[in-house]
Amino acid sequence: QVQLVQSGAEVKKPGASVKVSCKASGYTFTSYYVHWVRQAPGQGLEWMGTINPSGGATNYAQKFQGRVTLTRDTSTTTVYMEMRSLRSEDTAVYFCARVDYYDSGSSFYFDYWGQGTLVTVSS
Amino acid sequence: QSVLTQSPSVSGAPGQRVTISCTGTSANIGAGYDVHWYQQLPGTAPKVVIYGNTYRPSGVPDRFSGSKSGTSAFLAITGLQAEDEADYYCQSYDSSLSAYVFGSGTKVTVL
């Protein structure tokens, strides 16, 4: 069965960096894009960016461009999200999500999600 | 502020029908981009209940249905049940932002 298992909660100081992992299993890793979405406490969902596990190409929301880097390791079927220069407003649960395609592959939605990783930024 | 606007909350008695709206613009829903709906129970990851405006994934009860018209999309839940109490988010793509966008979320309360 498809699973996305994320790394555990992190507590970081302002200005630090954090790297969250998302290990995929149960499907062909290189066949499905993985996206990252975050959710601040009591708030809605915010799309951050995506990575193509096949070639490593990435696309980021403008808000996170330059501060977030998505990478993947095909040998361990793991995707990573690294965020730098953390500030208190980055305190949130970070989710990875796999896409599923429909409409002959021209469209997709998020079908499997990781369990979420809480990142707390506090001095 | 979310790009897609949803009413903050909606409620209904068990067995009733509730409808959640998701209003966008000509850069997202109005441009023809599909809308997907996710259900989020407290402390858990979102789960898709409707994709491609109207399609229901296997395993999702047929009490859930979706529609789209102009710059808005709608999620209807008929025969409301206690386990439907959750937050619901719409999601689409915005061409002016070149980004995938979510609605502000609607809390469904079963009275």
mmCIF file of N, CA and C in Angstrom, chain A residues 35 37 39 42-48 50 59-62 95 101-103 107-116, chain B residues 2 34-36 38 40 43-48 51-53 55 57 87 89 91 93 97-104:
data_model
loop_
_atom_site.group_PDB
_atom_site.id
_atom_site.type_symbol
_atom_site.label_atom_id
_atom_site.label_comp_id
_atom_site.label_asym_id
_atom_site.label_seq_id
_atom_site.Cartn_x
_atom_site.Cartn_y
_atom_site.Cartn_z
ATOM 1 N N HIS A 35 4.454 16.928 -3.642
ATOM 2 C CA HIS A 35 4.270 18.329 -3.280
ATOM 3 C C HIS A 35 4.413 18.491 -1.773
ATOM 4 N N VAL A 37 2.942 20.960 1.435
ATOM 5 C CA VAL A 37 1.876 21.860 1.862
ATOM 6 C C VAL A 37 2.064 22.094 3.353
ATOM 7 N N GLN A 39 0.585 24.004 7.127
ATOM 8 C CA GLN A 39 -0.616 24.474 7.820
ATOM 9 C C GLN A 39 -0.212 25.055 9.161
ATOM 10 N N GLY A 42 -4.196 26.383 13.565
ATOM 11 C CA GLY A 42 -5.532 26.943 13.410
ATOM 12 C C GLY A 42 -5.803 27.615 12.075
ATOM 13 N N GLN A 43 -4.889 27.443 11.137
ATOM 14 C CA GLN A 43 -5.030 28.104 9.834
ATOM 15 C C GLN A 43 -5.285 27.099 8.718
ATOM 16 N N GLY A 44 -5.361 27.623 7.479
ATOM 17 C CA GLY A 44 -5.631 26.779 6.321
ATOM 18 C C GLY A 44 -4.376 26.185 5.720
ATOM 19 N N LEU A 45 -4.561 25.570 4.567
ATOM 20 C CA LEU A 45 -3.483 24.885 3.865
ATOM 21 C C LEU A 45 -2.798 25.835 2.888
ATOM 22 N N GLU A 46 -1.484 25.708 2.785
ATOM 23 C CA GLU A 46 -0.689 26.597 1.919
ATOM 24 C C GLU A 46 0.279 25.754 1.104
ATOM 25 N N TRP A 47 0.175 25.839 -0.222
ATOM 26 C CA TRP A 47 1.069 25.099 -1.104
ATOM 27 C C TRP A 47 2.443 25.737 -1.135
ATOM 28 N N MET A 48 3.480 24.886 -1.051
ATOM 29 C CA MET A 48 4.845 25.387 -1.001
ATOM 30 C C MET A 48 5.643 25.116 -2.270
ATOM 31 N N THR A 50 6.833 21.745 -5.418
ATOM 32 C CA THR A 50 6.759 20.374 -5.871
ATOM 33 C C THR A 50 8.089 19.926 -6.450
ATOM 34 N N ASN A 59 9.581 23.176 -8.557
ATOM 35 C CA ASN A 59 8.799 24.378 -8.800
ATOM 36 C C ASN A 59 8.305 24.853 -7.443
ATOM 37 N N TYR A 60 8.531 26.130 -7.168
ATOM 38 C CA TYR A 60 8.201 26.654 -5.846
ATOM 39 C C TYR A 60 7.169 27.773 -5.924
ATOM 40 N N ALA A 61 6.362 27.884 -4.873
ATOM 41 C CA ALA A 61 5.518 29.057 -4.733
ATOM 42 C C ALA A 61 6.438 30.263 -4.572
ATOM 43 N N GLN A 62 6.039 31.378 -5.145
ATOM 44 C CA GLN A 62 6.890 32.564 -5.120
ATOM 45 C C GLN A 62 7.297 32.936 -3.692
ATOM 46 N N PHE A 95 3.295 19.034 5.448
ATOM 47 C CA PHE A 95 2.850 17.776 4.854
ATOM 48 C C PHE A 95 3.524 17.577 3.504
ATOM 49 N N TYR A 101 -3.023 11.049 -11.081
ATOM 50 C CA TYR A 101 -3.397 11.670 -12.346
ATOM 51 C C TYR A 101 -4.754 11.181 -12.822
ATOM 52 N N TYR A 102 -5.444 12.031 -13.567
ATOM 53 C CA TYR A 102 -6.685 11.651 -14.222
ATOM 54 C C TYR A 102 -6.769 12.444 -15.514
ATOM 55 N N ASP A 103 -7.865 12.216 -16.235
ATOM 56 C CA ASP A 103 -8.053 12.948 -17.496
ATOM 57 C C ASP A 103 -6.874 12.689 -18.432
ATOM 58 N N SER A 107 -4.236 16.081 -15.690
ATOM 59 C CA SER A 107 -4.623 16.744 -14.440
ATOM 60 C C SER A 107 -4.270 15.852 -13.270
ATOM 61 N N PHE A 108 -4.214 16.444 -12.088
ATOM 62 C CA PHE A 108 -3.894 15.640 -10.911
ATOM 63 C C PHE A 108 -4.513 16.260 -9.676
ATOM 64 N N TYR A 109 -4.549 15.440 -8.621
ATOM 65 C CA TYR A 109 -4.958 15.905 -7.299
ATOM 66 C C TYR A 109 -4.051 15.211 -6.288
ATOM 67 N N PHE A 110 -4.103 15.626 -5.036
ATOM 68 C CA PHE A 110 -3.270 15.038 -3.993
ATOM 69 C C PHE A 110 -4.008 13.844 -3.409
ATOM 70 N N ASP A 111 -3.469 12.635 -3.648
ATOM 71 C CA ASP A 111 -4.202 11.460 -3.196
ATOM 72 C C ASP A 111 -3.651 10.833 -1.925
ATOM 73 N N TYR A 112 -2.354 10.854 -1.732
ATOM 74 C CA TYR A 112 -1.780 10.324 -0.499
ATOM 75 C C TYR A 112 -0.951 11.400 0.183
ATOM 76 N N TRP A 113 -1.114 11.477 1.491
ATOM 77 C CA TRP A 113 -0.435 12.493 2.274
ATOM 78 C C TRP A 113 0.414 11.837 3.365
ATOM 79 N N GLY A 114 1.513 12.502 3.731
ATOM 80 C CA GLY A 114 2.249 12.085 4.902
ATOM 81 C C GLY A 114 1.463 12.472 6.147
ATOM 82 N N GLN A 115 1.954 12.029 7.287
ATOM 83 C CA GLN A 115 1.237 12.269 8.531
ATOM 84 C C GLN A 115 1.448 13.689 9.064
ATOM 85 N N GLY A 116 2.387 14.408 8.461
ATOM 86 C CA GLY A 116 2.663 15.778 8.901
ATOM 87 C C GLY A 116 3.813 15.835 9.891
ATOM 88 N N SER B 2 -6.642 33.721 1.664
ATOM 89 C CA SER B 2 -6.677 32.657 0.685
ATOM 90 C C SER B 2 -7.222 33.191 -0.633
ATOM 91 N N ASP B 34 -9.613 22.685 -12.760
ATOM 92 C CA ASP B 34 -10.453 21.811 -11.944
ATOM 93 C C ASP B 34 -10.348 22.148 -10.461
ATOM 94 N N VAL B 35 -11.393 21.775 -9.739
ATOM 95 C CA VAL B 35 -11.446 21.985 -8.298
ATOM 96 C C VAL B 35 -11.506 20.631 -7.600
ATOM 97 N N HIS B 36 -10.739 20.506 -6.546
ATOM 98 C CA HIS B 36 -10.730 19.293 -5.728
ATOM 99 C C HIS B 36 -11.114 19.684 -4.301
ATOM 100 N N TYR B 38 -11.036 18.517 -0.150
ATOM 101 C CA TYR B 38 -10.367 17.690 0.855
ATOM 102 C C TYR B 38 -11.074 17.833 2.194
ATOM 103 N N GLN B 40 -10.558 17.325 6.253
ATOM 104 C CA GLN B 40 -9.509 17.206 7.251
ATOM 105 C C GLN B 40 -10.121 17.057 8.641
ATOM 106 N N GLY B 43 -6.277 17.018 13.675
ATOM 107 C CA GLY B 43 -5.006 16.348 13.923
ATOM 108 C C GLY B 43 -4.579 15.359 12.868
ATOM 109 N N THR B 44 -5.242 15.358 11.728
ATOM 110 C CA THR B 44 -4.897 14.405 10.675
ATOM 111 C C THR B 44 -4.599 15.127 9.363
ATOM 112 N N ALA B 45 -4.040 14.374 8.421
ATOM 113 C CA ALA B 45 -3.776 14.934 7.103
ATOM 114 C C ALA B 45 -5.084 15.033 6.303
ATOM 115 N N PRO B 46 -5.133 15.955 5.348
ATOM 116 C CA PRO B 46 -6.319 16.040 4.484
ATOM 117 C C PRO B 46 -6.521 14.753 3.687
ATOM 118 N N LYS B 47 -7.766 14.539 3.309
ATOM 119 C CA LYS B 47 -8.140 13.377 2.511
ATOM 120 C C LYS B 47 -9.058 13.865 1.392
ATOM 121 N N VAL B 48 -8.788 13.458 0.167
ATOM 122 C CA VAL B 48 -9.612 13.919 -0.952
ATOM 123 C C VAL B 48 -10.978 13.249 -0.901
ATOM 124 N N TYR B 51 -12.540 14.951 -6.635
ATOM 125 C CA TYR B 51 -11.504 15.474 -7.502
ATOM 126 C C TYR B 51 -12.096 15.772 -8.874
ATOM 127 N N GLY B 52 -11.402 16.612 -9.637
ATOM 128 C CA GLY B 52 -11.887 16.931 -10.972
ATOM 129 C C GLY B 52 -13.302 17.490 -10.980
ATOM 130 N N ASN B 53 -13.621 18.302 -10.023
ATOM 131 C CA ASN B 53 -14.934 18.973 -9.873
ATOM 132 C C ASN B 53 -16.049 18.054 -9.395
ATOM 133 N N TYR B 55 -15.757 14.136 -9.500
ATOM 134 C CA TYR B 55 -15.445 12.717 -9.327
ATOM 135 C C TYR B 55 -15.194 12.363 -7.861
ATOM 136 N N PRO B 57 -13.501 9.649 -5.336
ATOM 137 C CA PRO B 57 -12.571 8.511 -5.252
ATOM 138 C C PRO B 57 -13.268 7.286 -4.664
ATOM 139 N N ASP B 87 -13.117 19.840 8.814
ATOM 140 C CA ASP B 87 -12.829 21.003 7.987
ATOM 141 C C ASP B 87 -12.722 20.541 6.535
ATOM 142 N N TYR B 89 -11.648 21.769 2.547
ATOM 143 C CA TYR B 89 -10.895 22.741 1.758
ATOM 144 C C TYR B 89 -11.070 22.469 0.266
ATOM 145 N N GLN B 91 -9.481 23.240 -3.591
ATOM 146 C CA GLN B 91 -8.127 23.452 -4.128
ATOM 147 C C GLN B 91 -8.183 23.510 -5.643
ATOM 148 N N TYR B 93 -5.871 25.580 -9.276
ATOM 149 C CA TYR B 93 -4.621 26.169 -9.751
ATOM 150 C C TYR B 93 -4.908 27.616 -10.157
ATOM 151 N N LEU B 97 -0.766 33.430 -10.341
ATOM 152 C CA LEU B 97 0.226 33.148 -9.307
ATOM 153 C C LEU B 97 1.151 32.011 -9.707
ATOM 154 N N SER B 98 0.775 31.267 -10.743
ATOM 155 C CA SER B 98 1.499 30.047 -11.116
ATOM 156 C C SER B 98 1.660 29.156 -9.888
ATOM 157 N N ALA B 99 0.576 28.958 -9.204
ATOM 158 C CA ALA B 99 0.627 28.207 -7.946
ATOM 159 C C ALA B 99 -0.670 27.438 -7.743
ATOM 160 N N TYR B 100 -0.532 26.360 -6.982
ATOM 161 C CA TYR B 100 -1.716 25.607 -6.566
ATOM 162 C C TYR B 100 -2.262 26.313 -5.319
ATOM 163 N N VAL B 101 -3.550 26.532 -5.296
ATOM 164 C CA VAL B 101 -4.146 27.331 -4.227
ATOM 165 C C VAL B 101 -5.254 26.568 -3.522
ATOM 166 N N PHE B 102 -5.399 26.881 -2.248
ATOM 167 C CA PHE B 102 -6.437 26.279 -1.423
ATOM 168 C C PHE B 102 -7.430 27.329 -0.980
ATOM 169 N N GLY B 103 -8.619 26.859 -0.670
ATOM 170 C CA GLY B 103 -9.611 27.736 -0.072
ATOM 171 C C GLY B 103 -9.286 27.970 1.392
ATOM 172 N N SER B 104 -10.033 28.871 1.983
ATOM 173 C CA SER B 104 -9.812 29.261 3.372
ATOM 174 C C SER B 104 -10.334 28.218 4.356
#
